[in-house]
Tab-separated table of C-alpha atoms in Angstrom:
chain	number	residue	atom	x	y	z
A	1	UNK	CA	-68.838	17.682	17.834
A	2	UNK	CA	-71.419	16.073	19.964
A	3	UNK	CA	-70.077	13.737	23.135
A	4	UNK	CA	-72.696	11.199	24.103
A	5	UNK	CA	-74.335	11.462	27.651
A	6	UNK	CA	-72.286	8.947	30.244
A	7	UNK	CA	-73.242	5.210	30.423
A	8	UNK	CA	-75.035	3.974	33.260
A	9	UNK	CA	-72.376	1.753	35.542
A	10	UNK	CA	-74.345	-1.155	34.726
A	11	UNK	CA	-73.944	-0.378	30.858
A	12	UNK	CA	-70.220	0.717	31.068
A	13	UNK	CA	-67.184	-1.108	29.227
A	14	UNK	CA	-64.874	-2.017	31.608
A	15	UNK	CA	-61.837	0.679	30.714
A	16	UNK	CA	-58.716	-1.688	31.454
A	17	UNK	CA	-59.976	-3.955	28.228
A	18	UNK	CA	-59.168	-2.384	24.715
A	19	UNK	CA	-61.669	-0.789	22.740
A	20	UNK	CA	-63.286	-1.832	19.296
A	21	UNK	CA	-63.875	0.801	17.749
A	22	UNK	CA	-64.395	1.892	13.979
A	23	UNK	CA	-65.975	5.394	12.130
A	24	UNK	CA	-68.844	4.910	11.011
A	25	UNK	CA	-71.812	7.241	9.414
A	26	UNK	CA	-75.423	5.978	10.227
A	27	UNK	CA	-78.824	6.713	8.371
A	28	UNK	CA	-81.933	8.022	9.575
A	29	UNK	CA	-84.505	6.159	10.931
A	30	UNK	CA	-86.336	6.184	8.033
A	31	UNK	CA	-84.146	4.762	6.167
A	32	UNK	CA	-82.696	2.146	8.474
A	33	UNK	CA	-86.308	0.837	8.638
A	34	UNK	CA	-86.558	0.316	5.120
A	35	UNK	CA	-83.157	-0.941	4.861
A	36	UNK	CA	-84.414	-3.569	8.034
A	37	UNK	CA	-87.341	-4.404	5.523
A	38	UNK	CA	-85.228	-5.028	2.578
A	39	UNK	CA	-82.882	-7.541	4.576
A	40	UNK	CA	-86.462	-9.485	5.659
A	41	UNK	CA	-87.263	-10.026	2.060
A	42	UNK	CA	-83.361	-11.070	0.952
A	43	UNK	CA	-83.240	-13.932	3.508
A	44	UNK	CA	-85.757	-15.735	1.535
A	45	UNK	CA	-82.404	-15.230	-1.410
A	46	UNK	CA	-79.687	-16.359	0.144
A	47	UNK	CA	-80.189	-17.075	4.387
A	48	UNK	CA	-78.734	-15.560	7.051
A	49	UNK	CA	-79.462	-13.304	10.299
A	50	UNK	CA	-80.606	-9.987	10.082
A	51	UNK	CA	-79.133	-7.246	11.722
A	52	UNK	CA	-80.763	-5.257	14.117
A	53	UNK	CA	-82.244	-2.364	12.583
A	54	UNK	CA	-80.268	-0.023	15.152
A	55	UNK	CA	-77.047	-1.203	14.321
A	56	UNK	CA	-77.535	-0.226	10.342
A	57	UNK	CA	-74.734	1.654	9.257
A	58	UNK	CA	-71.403	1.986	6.894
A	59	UNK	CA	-67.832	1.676	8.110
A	60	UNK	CA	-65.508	4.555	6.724
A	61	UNK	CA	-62.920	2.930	8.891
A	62	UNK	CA	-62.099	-0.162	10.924
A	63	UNK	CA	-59.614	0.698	13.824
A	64	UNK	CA	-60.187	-2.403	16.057
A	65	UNK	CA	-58.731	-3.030	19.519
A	66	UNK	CA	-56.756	-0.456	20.914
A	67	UNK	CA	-55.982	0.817	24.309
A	68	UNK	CA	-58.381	3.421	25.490
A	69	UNK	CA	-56.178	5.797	26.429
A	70	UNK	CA	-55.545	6.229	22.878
A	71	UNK	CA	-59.227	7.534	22.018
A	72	UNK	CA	-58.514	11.078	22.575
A	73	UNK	CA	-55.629	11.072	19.742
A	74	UNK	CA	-58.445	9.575	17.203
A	75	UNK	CA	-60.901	11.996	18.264
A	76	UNK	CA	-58.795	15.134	18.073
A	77	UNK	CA	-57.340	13.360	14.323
A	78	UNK	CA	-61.066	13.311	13.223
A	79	UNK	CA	-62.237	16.739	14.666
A	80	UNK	CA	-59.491	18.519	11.868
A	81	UNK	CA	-61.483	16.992	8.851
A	82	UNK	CA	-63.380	19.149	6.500
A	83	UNK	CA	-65.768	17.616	4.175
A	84	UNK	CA	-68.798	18.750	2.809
A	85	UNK	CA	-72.540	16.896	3.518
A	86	UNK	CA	-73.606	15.415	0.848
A	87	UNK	CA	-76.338	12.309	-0.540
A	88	UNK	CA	-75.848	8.941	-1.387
A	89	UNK	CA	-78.436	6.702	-3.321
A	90	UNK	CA	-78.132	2.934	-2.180
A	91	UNK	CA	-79.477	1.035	-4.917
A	92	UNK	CA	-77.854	-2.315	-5.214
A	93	UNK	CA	-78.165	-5.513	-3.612
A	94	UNK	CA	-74.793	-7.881	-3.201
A	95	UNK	CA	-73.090	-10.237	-0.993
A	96	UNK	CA	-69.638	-11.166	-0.137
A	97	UNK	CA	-69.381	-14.572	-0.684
A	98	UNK	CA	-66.114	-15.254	1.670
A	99	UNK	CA	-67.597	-12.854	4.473
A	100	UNK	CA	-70.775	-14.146	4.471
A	101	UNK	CA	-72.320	-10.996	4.415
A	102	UNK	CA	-75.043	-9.532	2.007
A	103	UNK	CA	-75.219	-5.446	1.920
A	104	UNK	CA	-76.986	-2.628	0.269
A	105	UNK	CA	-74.616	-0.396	-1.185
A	106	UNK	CA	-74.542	2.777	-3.757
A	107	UNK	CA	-74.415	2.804	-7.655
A	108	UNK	CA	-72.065	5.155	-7.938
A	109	UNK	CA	-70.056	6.087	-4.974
A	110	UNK	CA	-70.255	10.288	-4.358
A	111	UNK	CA	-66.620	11.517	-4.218
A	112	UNK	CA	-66.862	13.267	-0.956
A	113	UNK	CA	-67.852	9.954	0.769
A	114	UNK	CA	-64.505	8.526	-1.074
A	115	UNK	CA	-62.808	11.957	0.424
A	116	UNK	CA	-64.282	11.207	3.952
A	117	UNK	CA	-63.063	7.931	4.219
A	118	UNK	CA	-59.529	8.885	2.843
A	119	UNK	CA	-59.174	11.704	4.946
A	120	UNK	CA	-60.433	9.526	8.086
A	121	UNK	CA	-57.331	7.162	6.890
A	122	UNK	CA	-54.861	9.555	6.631
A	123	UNK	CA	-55.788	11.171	10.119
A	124	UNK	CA	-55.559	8.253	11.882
A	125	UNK	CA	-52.372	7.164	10.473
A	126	UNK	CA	-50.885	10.130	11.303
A	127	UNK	CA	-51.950	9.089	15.013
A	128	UNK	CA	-49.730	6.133	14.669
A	129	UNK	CA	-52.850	3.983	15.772
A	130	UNK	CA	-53.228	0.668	12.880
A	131	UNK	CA	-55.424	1.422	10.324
A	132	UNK	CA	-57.383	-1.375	8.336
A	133	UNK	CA	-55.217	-0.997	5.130
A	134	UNK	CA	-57.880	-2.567	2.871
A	135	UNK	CA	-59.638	-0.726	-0.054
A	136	UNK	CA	-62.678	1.183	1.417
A	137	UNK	CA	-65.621	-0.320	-0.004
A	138	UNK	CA	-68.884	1.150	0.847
A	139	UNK	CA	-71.843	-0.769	1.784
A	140	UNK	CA	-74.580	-1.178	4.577
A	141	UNK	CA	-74.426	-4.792	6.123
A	142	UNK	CA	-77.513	-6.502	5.877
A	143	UNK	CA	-77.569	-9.618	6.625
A	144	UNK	CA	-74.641	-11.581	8.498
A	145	UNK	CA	-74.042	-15.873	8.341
A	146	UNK	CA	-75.768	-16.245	4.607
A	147	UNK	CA	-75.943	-19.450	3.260
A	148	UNK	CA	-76.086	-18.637	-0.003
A	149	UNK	CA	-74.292	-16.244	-2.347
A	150	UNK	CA	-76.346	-14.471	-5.426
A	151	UNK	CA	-75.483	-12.272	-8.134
A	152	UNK	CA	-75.385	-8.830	-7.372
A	153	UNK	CA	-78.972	-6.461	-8.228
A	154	UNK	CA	-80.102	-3.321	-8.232
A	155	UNK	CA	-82.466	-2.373	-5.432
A	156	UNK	CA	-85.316	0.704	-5.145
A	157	UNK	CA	-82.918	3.085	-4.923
A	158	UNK	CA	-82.476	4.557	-1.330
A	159	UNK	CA	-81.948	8.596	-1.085
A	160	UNK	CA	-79.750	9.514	2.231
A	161	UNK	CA	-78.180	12.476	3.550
A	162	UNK	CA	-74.968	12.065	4.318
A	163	UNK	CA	-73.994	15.056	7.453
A	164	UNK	CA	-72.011	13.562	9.732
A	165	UNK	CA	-69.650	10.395	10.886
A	166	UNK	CA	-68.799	9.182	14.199
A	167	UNK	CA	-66.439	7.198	16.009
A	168	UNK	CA	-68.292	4.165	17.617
A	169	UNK	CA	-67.254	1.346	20.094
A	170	UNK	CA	-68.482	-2.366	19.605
A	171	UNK	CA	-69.150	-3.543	22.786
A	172	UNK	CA	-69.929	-7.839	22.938
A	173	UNK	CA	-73.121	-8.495	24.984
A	174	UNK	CA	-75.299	-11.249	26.219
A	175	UNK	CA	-78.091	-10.209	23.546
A	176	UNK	CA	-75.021	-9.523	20.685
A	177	UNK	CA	-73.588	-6.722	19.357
A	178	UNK	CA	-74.241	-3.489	20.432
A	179	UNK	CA	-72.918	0.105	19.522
A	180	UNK	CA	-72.001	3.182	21.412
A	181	UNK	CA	-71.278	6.460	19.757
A	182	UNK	CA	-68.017	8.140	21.440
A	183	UNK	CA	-68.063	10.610	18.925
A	184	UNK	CA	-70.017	12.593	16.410
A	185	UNK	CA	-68.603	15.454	13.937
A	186	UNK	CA	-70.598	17.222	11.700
A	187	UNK	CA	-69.724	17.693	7.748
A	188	UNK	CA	-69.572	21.069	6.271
């Protein structure tokens, strides 16, 4: 469990609005860089804006707005998981259509990221804090606003290590979307 160092005032939310907040695990920088790369080549396919390279990662779980004070339940829900490390290989190219989104996701879909994310769900249930009740579905958001849908492909395949998962805040700016890690647990 790793806190993250104290925003500057000038970067800090404003704690009487709710928090947006999700678990999410991100990649290395390596491979957010080639997943960047991959997005620059799929606009040419089907449109869209890219997103920004630090912002790369995959959702295990969408909380959404919720009163801050309630951060320390989620926190403590998500410190009693035990899951193991392990890799994923993202080697397919698709879009969803009705989100206008187009993603990178896995093959075949390892069971302890299936585990994670369950676990994750259950955790924060038992917190009585809303879960997002739809299926988990992993992928890595690419590309956001397409203008064209395509037929799902298979993609260089993409090795990553999988050893840890965070709770993270989505915080609207001027510039866009930005992330802040609350949280970070490791994976056993």
């Amino acid at each position: 469990m790793a806190k993250n160092n104290p925003l500057s005032p000038l970067n800090a939310p404003n704690l009487r609005t709710p928090a947006r907040l999700f678990f999410a695990v991100w990649q290395e920088a390596s491979c957010s860089h080639r997943l960047a790369a991959t997005a620059r080549n799929l606009t040419s396919v089907c449109g869209g804006h890219q997103m920004f390279t630090g912002n790369l990662h995959m959702t295990l779980l969408f909380i959404g707005a919720i009163d801050r004070s309630l951060i320390p339940a989620l926190e403590a829900a998500a410190s009693g998981l035990r899951v193991p490390s392990f890799e994923i290989a993202l080697d397919r190219l698709d879009c969803f259509g009705h989100h206008r989104i187009a993603c990178a996701a896995p093959g075949r879909v390892p069971e302890a990221l299936c585990l994670l994310a369950s676990q994750l769900r259950e955790a924060v249930a038992a917190t009585g804090s809303g879960v997002d009740r739809k299926p988990f579905v992993p992928h890595v958001t690419l590309l956001r606003n397409i203008d064209r849908s395509f037929a799902a492909r298979t993609m260089p395949a993409l090795a990553w290590h999988i050893g840890s998962f965070a709770l993270v805040e989505s915080i609207a700016t001027e510039r866009g979307v930005r992330y802040r890690t609350l949280e970070t647990w490791q994976l056993r």
